[in-house]
mmCIF file of C-alpha atoms in Angstrom:
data_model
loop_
_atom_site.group_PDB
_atom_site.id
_atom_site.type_symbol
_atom_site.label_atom_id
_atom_site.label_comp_id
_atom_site.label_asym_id
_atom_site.label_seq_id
_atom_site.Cartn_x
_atom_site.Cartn_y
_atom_site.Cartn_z
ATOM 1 C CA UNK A 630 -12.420 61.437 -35.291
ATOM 2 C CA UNK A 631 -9.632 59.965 -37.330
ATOM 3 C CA UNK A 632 -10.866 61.022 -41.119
ATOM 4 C CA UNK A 633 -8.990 64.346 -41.317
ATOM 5 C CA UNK A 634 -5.484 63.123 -40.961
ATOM 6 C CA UNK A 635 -5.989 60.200 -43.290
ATOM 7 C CA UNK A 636 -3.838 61.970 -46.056
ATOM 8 C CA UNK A 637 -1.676 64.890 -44.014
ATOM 9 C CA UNK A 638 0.001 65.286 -40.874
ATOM 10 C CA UNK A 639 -1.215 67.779 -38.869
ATOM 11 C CA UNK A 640 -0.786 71.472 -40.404
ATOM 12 C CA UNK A 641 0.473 73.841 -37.648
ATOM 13 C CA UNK A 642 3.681 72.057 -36.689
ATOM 14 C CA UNK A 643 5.888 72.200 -39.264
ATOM 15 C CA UNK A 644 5.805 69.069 -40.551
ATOM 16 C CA UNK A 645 5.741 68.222 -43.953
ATOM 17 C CA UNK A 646 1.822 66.832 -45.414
ATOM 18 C CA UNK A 647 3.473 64.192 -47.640
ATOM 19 C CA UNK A 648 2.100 60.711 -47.331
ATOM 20 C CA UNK A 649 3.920 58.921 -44.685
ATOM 21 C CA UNK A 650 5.300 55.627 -45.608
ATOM 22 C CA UNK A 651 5.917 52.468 -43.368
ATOM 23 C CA UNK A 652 8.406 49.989 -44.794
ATOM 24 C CA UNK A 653 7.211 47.459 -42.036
ATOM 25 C CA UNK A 654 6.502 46.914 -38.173
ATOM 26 C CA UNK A 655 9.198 45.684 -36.225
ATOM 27 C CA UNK A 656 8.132 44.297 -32.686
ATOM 28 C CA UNK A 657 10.687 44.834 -29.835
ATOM 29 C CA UNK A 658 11.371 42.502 -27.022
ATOM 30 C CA UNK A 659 13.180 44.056 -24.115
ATOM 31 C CA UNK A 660 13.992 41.226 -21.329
ATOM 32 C CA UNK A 661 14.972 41.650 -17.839
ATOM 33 C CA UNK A 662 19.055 42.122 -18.396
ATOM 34 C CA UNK A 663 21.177 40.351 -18.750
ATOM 35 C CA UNK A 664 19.284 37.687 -20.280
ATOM 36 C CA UNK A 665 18.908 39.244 -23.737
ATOM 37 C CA UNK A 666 21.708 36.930 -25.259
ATOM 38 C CA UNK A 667 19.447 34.078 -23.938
ATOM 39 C CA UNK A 668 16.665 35.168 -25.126
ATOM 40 C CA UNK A 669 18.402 35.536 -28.904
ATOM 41 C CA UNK A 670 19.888 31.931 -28.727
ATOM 42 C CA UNK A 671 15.970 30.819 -27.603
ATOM 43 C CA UNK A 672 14.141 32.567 -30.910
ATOM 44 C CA UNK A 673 17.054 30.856 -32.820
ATOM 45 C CA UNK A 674 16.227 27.519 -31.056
ATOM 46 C CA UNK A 675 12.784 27.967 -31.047
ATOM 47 C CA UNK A 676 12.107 29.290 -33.894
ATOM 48 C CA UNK A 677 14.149 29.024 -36.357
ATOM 49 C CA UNK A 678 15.086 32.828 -36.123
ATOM 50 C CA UNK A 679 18.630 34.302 -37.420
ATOM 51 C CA UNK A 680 20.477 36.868 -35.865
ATOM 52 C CA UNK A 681 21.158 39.355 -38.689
ATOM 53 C CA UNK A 682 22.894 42.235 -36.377
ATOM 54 C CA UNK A 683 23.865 43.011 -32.802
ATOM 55 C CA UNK A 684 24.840 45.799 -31.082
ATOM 56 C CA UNK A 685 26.507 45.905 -27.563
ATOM 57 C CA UNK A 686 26.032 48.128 -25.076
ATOM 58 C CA UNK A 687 28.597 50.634 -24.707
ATOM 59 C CA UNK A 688 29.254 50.416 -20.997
ATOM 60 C CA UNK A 689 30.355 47.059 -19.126
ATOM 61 C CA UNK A 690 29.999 47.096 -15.324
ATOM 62 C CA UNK A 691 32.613 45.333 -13.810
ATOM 63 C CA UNK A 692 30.034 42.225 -12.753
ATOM 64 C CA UNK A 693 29.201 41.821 -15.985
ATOM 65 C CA UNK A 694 30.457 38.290 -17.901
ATOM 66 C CA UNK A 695 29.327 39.499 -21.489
ATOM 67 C CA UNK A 696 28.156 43.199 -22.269
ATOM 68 C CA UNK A 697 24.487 43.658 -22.264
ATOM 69 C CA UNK A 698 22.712 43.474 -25.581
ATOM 70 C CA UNK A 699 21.537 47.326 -26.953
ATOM 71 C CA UNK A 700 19.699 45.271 -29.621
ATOM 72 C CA UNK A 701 19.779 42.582 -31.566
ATOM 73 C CA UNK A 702 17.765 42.006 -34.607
ATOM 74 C CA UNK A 703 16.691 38.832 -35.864
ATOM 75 C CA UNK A 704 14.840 37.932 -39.202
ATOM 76 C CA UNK A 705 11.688 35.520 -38.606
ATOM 77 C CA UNK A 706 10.257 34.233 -41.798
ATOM 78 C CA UNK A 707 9.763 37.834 -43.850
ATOM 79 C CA UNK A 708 9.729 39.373 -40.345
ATOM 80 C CA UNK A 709 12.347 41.216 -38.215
ATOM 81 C CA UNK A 710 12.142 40.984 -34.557
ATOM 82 C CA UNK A 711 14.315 43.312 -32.173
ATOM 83 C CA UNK A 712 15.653 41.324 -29.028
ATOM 84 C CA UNK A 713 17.071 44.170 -26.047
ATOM 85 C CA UNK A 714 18.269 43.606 -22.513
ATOM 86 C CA UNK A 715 16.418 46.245 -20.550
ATOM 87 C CA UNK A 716 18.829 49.517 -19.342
ATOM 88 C CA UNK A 717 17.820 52.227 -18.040
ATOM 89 C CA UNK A 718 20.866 53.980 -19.553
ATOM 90 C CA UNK A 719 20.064 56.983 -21.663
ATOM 91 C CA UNK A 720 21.498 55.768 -24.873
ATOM 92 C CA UNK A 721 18.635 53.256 -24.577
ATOM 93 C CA UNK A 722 15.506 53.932 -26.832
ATOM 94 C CA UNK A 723 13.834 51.822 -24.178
ATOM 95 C CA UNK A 724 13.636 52.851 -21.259
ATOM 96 C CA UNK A 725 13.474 50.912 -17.918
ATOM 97 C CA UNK A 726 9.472 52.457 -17.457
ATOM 98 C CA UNK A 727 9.015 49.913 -20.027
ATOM 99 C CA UNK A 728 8.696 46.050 -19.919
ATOM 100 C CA UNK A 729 7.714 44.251 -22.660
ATOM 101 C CA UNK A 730 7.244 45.089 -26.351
ATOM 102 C CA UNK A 731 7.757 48.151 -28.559
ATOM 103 C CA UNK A 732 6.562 48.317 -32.004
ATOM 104 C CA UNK A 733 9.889 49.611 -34.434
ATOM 105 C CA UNK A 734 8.207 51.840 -37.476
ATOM 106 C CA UNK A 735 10.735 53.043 -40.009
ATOM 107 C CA UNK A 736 10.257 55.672 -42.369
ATOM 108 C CA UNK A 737 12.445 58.530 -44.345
ATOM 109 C CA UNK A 738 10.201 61.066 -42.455
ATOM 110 C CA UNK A 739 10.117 60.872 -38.755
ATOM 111 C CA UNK A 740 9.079 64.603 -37.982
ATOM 112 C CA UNK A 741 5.645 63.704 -40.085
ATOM 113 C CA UNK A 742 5.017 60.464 -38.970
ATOM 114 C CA UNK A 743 4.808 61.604 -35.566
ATOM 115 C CA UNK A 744 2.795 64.335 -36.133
ATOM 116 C CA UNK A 745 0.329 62.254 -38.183
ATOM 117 C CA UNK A 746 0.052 59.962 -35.075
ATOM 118 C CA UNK A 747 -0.255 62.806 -32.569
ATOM 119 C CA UNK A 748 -2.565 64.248 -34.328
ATOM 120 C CA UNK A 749 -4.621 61.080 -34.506
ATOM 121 C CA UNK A 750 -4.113 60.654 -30.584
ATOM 122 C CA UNK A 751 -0.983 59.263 -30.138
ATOM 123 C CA UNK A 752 1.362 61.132 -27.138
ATOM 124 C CA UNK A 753 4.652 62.111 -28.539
ATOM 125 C CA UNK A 754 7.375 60.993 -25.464
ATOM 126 C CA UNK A 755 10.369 63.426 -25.645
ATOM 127 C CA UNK A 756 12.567 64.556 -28.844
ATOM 128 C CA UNK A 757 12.718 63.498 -31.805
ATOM 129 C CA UNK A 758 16.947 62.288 -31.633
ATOM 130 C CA UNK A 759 19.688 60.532 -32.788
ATOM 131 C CA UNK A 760 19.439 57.117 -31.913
ATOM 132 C CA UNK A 761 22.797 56.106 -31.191
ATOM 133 C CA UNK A 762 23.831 52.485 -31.308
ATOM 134 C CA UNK A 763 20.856 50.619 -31.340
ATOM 135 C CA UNK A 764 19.474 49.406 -34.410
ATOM 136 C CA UNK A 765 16.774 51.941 -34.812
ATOM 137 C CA UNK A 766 19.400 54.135 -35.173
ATOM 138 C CA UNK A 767 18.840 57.137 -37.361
ATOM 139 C CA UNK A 768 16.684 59.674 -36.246
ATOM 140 C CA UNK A 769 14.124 58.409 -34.140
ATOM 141 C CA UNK A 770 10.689 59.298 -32.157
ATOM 142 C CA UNK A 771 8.708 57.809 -29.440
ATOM 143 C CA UNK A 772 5.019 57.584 -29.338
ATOM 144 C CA UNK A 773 2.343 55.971 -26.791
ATOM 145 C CA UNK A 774 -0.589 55.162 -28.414
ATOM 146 C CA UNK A 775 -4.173 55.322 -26.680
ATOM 147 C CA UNK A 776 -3.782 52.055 -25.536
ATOM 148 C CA UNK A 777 -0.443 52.087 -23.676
ATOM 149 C CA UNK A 778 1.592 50.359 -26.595
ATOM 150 C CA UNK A 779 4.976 52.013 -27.561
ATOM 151 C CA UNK A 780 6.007 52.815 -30.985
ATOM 152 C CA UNK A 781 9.303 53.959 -31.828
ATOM 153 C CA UNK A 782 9.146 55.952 -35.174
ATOM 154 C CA UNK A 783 12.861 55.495 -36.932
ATOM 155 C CA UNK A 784 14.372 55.927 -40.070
ATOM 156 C CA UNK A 785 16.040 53.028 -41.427
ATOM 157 C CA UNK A 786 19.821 52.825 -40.357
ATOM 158 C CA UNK A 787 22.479 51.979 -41.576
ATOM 159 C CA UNK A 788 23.805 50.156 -38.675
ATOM 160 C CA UNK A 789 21.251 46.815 -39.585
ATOM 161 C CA UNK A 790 23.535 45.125 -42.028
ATOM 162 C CA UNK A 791 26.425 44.788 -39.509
ATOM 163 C CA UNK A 792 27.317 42.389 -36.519
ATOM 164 C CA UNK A 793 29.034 44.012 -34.157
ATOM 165 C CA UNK A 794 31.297 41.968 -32.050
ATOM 166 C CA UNK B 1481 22.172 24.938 -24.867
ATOM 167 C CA UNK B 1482 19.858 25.491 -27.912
ATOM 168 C CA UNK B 1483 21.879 24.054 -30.292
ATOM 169 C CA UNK B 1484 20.984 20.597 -30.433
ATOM 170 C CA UNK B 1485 17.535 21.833 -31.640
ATOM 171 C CA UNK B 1486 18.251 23.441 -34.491
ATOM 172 C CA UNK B 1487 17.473 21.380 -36.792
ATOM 173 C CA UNK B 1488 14.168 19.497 -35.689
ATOM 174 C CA UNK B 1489 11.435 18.657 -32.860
ATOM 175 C CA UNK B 1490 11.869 17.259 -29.529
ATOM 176 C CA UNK B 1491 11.866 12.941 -30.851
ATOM 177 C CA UNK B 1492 9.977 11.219 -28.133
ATOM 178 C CA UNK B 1493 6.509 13.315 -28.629
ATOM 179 C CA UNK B 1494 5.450 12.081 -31.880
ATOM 180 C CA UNK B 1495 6.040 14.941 -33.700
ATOM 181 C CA UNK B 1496 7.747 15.321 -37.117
ATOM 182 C CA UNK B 1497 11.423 16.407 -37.418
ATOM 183 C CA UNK B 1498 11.155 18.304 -40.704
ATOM 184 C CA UNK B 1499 12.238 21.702 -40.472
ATOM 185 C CA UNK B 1500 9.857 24.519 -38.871
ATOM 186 C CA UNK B 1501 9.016 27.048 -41.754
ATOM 187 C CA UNK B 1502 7.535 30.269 -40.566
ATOM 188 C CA UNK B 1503 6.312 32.838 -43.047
ATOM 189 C CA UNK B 1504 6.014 36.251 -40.378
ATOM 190 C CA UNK B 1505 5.458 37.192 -37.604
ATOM 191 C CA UNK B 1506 1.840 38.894 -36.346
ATOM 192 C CA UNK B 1507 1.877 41.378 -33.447
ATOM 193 C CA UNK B 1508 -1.313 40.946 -31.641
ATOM 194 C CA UNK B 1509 -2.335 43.827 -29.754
ATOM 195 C CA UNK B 1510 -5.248 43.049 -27.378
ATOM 196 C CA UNK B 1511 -7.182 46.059 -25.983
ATOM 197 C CA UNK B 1512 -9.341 46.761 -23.052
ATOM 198 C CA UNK B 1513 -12.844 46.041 -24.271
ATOM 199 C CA UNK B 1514 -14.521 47.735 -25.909
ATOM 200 C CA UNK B 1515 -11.723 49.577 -27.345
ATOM 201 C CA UNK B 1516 -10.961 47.280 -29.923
ATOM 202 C CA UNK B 1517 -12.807 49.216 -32.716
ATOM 203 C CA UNK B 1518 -11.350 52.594 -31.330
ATOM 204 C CA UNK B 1519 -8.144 51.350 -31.599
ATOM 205 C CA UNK B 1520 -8.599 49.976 -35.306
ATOM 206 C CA UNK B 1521 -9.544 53.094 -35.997
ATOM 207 C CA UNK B 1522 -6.540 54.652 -34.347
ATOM 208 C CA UNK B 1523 -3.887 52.511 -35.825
ATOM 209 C CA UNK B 1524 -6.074 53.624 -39.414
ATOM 210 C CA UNK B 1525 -5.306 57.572 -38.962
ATOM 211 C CA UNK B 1526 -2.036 57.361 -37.100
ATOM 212 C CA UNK B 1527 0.240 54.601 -38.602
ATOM 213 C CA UNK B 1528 -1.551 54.309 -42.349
ATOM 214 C CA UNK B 1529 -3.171 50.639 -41.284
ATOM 215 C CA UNK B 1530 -5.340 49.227 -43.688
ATOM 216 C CA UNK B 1531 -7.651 46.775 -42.008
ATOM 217 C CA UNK B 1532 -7.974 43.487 -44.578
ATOM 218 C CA UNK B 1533 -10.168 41.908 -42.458
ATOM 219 C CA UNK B 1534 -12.494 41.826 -38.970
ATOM 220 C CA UNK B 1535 -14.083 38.958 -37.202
ATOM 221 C CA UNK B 1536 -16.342 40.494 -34.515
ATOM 222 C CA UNK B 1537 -17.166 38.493 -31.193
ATOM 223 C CA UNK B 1538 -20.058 35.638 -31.729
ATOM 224 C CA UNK B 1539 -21.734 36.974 -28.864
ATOM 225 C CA UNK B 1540 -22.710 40.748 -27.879
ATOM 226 C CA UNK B 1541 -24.035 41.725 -24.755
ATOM 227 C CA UNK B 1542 -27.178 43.539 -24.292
ATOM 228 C CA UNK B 1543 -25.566 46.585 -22.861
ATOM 229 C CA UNK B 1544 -23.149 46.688 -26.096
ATOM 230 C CA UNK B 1545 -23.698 49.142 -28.846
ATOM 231 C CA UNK B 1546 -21.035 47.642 -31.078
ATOM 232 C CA UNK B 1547 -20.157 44.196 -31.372
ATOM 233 C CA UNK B 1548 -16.762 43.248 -29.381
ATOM 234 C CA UNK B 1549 -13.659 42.545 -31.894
ATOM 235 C CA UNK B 1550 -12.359 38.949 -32.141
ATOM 236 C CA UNK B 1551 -9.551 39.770 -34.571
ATOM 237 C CA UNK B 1552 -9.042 42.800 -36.559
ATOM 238 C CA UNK B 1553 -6.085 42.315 -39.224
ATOM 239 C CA UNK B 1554 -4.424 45.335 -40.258
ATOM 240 C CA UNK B 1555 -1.838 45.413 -43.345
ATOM 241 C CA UNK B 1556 1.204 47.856 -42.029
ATOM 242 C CA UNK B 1557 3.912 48.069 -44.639
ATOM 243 C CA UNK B 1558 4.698 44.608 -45.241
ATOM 244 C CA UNK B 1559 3.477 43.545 -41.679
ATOM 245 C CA UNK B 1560 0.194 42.274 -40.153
ATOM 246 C CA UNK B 1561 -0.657 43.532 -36.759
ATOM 247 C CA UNK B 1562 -3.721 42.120 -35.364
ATOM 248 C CA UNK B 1563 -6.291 43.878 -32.769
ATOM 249 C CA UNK B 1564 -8.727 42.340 -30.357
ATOM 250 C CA UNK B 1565 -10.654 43.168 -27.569
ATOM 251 C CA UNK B 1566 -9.980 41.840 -24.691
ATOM 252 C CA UNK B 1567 -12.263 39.159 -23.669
ATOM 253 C CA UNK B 1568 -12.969 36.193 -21.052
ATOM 254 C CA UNK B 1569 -14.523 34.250 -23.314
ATOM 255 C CA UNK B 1570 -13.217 30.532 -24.442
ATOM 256 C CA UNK B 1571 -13.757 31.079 -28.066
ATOM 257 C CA UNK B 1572 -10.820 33.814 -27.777
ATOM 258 C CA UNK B 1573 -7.404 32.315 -28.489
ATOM 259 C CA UNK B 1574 -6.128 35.082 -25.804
ATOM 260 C CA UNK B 1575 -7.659 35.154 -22.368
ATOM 261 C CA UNK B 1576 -7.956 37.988 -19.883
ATOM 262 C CA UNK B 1577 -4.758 36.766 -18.042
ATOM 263 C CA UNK B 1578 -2.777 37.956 -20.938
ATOM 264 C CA UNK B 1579 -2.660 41.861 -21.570
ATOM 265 C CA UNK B 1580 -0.267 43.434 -23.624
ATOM 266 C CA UNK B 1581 0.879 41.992 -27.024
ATOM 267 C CA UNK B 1582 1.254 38.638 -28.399
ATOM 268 C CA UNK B 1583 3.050 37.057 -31.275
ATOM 269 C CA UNK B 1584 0.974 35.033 -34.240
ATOM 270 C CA UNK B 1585 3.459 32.655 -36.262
ATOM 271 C CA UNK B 1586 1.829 31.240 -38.809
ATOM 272 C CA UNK B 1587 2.977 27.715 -40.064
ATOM 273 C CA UNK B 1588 1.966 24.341 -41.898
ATOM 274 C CA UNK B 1589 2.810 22.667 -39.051
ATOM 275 C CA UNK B 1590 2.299 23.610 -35.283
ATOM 276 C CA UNK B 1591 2.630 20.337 -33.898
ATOM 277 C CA UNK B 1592 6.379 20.569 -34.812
ATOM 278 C CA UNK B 1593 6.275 24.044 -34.191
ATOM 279 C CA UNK B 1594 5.282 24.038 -30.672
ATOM 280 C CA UNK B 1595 7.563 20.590 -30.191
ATOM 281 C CA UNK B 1596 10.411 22.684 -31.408
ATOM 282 C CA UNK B 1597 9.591 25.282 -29.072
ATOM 283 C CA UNK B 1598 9.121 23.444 -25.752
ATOM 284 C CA UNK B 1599 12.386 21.725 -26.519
ATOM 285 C CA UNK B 1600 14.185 25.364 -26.464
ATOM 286 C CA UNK B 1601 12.327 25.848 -23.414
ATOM 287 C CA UNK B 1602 9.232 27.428 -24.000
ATOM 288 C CA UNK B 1603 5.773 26.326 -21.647
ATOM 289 C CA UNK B 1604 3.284 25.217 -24.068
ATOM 290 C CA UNK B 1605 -0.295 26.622 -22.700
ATOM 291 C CA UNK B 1606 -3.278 24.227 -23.544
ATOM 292 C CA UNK B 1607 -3.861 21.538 -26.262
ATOM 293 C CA UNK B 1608 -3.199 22.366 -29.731
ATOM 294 C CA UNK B 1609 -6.946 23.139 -30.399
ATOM 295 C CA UNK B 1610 -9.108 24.699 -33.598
ATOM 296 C CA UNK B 1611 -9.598 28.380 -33.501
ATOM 297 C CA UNK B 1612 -12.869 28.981 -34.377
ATOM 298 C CA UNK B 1613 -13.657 32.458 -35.078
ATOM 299 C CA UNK B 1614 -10.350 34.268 -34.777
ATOM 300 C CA UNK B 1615 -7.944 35.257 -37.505
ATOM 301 C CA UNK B 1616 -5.366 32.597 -36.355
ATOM 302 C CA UNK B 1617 -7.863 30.183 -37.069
ATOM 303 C CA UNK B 1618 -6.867 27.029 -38.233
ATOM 304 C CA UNK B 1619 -5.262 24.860 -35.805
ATOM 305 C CA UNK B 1620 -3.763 27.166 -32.910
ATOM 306 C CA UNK B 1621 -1.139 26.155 -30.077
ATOM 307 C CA UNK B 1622 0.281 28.739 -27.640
ATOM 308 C CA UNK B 1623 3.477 28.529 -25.606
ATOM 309 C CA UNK B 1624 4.949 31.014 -23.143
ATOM 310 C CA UNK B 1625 8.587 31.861 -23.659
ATOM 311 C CA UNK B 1626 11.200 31.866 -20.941
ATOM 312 C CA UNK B 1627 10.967 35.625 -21.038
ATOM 313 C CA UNK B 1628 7.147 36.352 -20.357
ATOM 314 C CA UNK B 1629 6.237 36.294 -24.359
ATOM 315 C CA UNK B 1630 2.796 34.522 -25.608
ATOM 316 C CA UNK B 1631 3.423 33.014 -29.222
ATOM 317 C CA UNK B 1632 0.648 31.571 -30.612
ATOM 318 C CA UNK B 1633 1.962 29.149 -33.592
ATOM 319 C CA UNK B 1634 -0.979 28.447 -36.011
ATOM 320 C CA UNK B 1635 -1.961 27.519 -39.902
ATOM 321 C CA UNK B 1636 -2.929 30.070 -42.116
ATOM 322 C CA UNK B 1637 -6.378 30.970 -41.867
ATOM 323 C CA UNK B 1638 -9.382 30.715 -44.519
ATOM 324 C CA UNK B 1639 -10.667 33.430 -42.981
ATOM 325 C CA UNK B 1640 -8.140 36.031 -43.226
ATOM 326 C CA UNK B 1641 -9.281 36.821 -46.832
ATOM 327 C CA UNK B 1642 -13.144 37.767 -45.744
ATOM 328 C CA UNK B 1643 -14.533 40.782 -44.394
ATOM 329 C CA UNK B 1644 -16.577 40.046 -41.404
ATOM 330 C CA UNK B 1645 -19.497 41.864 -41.332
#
């Protein structure tokens, strides 16, 4: 089933038929909040991870000691992991349907990436959007593959080589 | 609390205090047998995967067209994701009691690895064994993080650089 959309996206949505491009895959841990900030200073501990960027959550509830981590991206050996408390806020990419791990794709070209994977069975989730604050934070897609796995399809943003406070 | 780790293994297991060196991290998506090829395939037409090498399951059932996967490495980018079907079988490093995705570090030494790690508070799972078959196939030990995450911390395998038939 999967030959014909080896080389193209699929043809009648627009999208561009360019090869699409992965720069890497990005796995992304969301924990029960607020233990995301644990969970970073465990990969450091563990293993030997190092926090490279952070981004807060924009909203503190009053209960809150610290704010609640939007994402937090470590680098593992050549790897980059993506460490998130779990929201169900909307300026989450991650939603509180999901526990567990999301695979981070980044590309220049989100439109065709997503139609390459629809189009090879994949279920597109929503709009293609602005991903505001968290690290996958250009434009960004959401797809579930055929085997329940989530794959966010981003470009690269600019937003990785900071720590926010 | 992690910081007294940093730099070296728990001292009163035996294990070495030289400093944990991991090279990447593997995302290891286990399926619902016998998906395992199907989702190869999948990952193939939708994401750009190249597979760079399969080790199927030892044993096949008579009722099994295709062999069941042990580990299928895929080359994303500059990542590795791995795929397997799910299996009860002992020869799999992942049992049926884990679904959902798992984390392959691959290191010289997983003794000090997994020493590190239970010090930070991970749950090592089982004796550090040999993984016979599997891509993670040298010596393999496994530990459950504080958050619900399976790591398994092996050596490099031979075996990644074959084509199973």
């Amino acid at each position: 089933m999967a030959e014909e959309v080896q080389n193209g996206a699929g043809a009648d949505n627009g999208s561009k038929a360019a090869a699409v491009v992965f720069a890497a895959v990005k796995p992304w841990l969301v924990v029960e909040a607020p233990k995301g900030n644990d969970a970073v200073q465990f990969y450091k501990a563990a293993f030997g991870a190092e926090e490279v960027s952070r981004v807060n959550h924009p909203k503190r509830k009053a209960e809150q000691e610290l704010p609640l981590v939007l994402s937090a991206e470590l680098k593992l050996g050549s790897s980059t992991i993506v460490v998130s408390d779990l929201t169900d806020d909307d300026s989450a990419p991650v939603k509180s349907a999901v526990t567990g791990s999301v695979f981070c794709l980044e590309t220049e070209d989100v439109e065709a990436a997503v139609a390459k994977a629809v189009a090879a069975g994949a279920v597109s989730e929503g709009e293609i959007s602005e991903g505001e604050g968290a690290c996958c934070g250009g434009r960004v897609g959401k797809v579930m593959d055929p085997y329940g796995n989530v794959w966010l399809i981003c470009t690269p943003s600019k937003k990785c080589g900071d720590v926010a406070a």
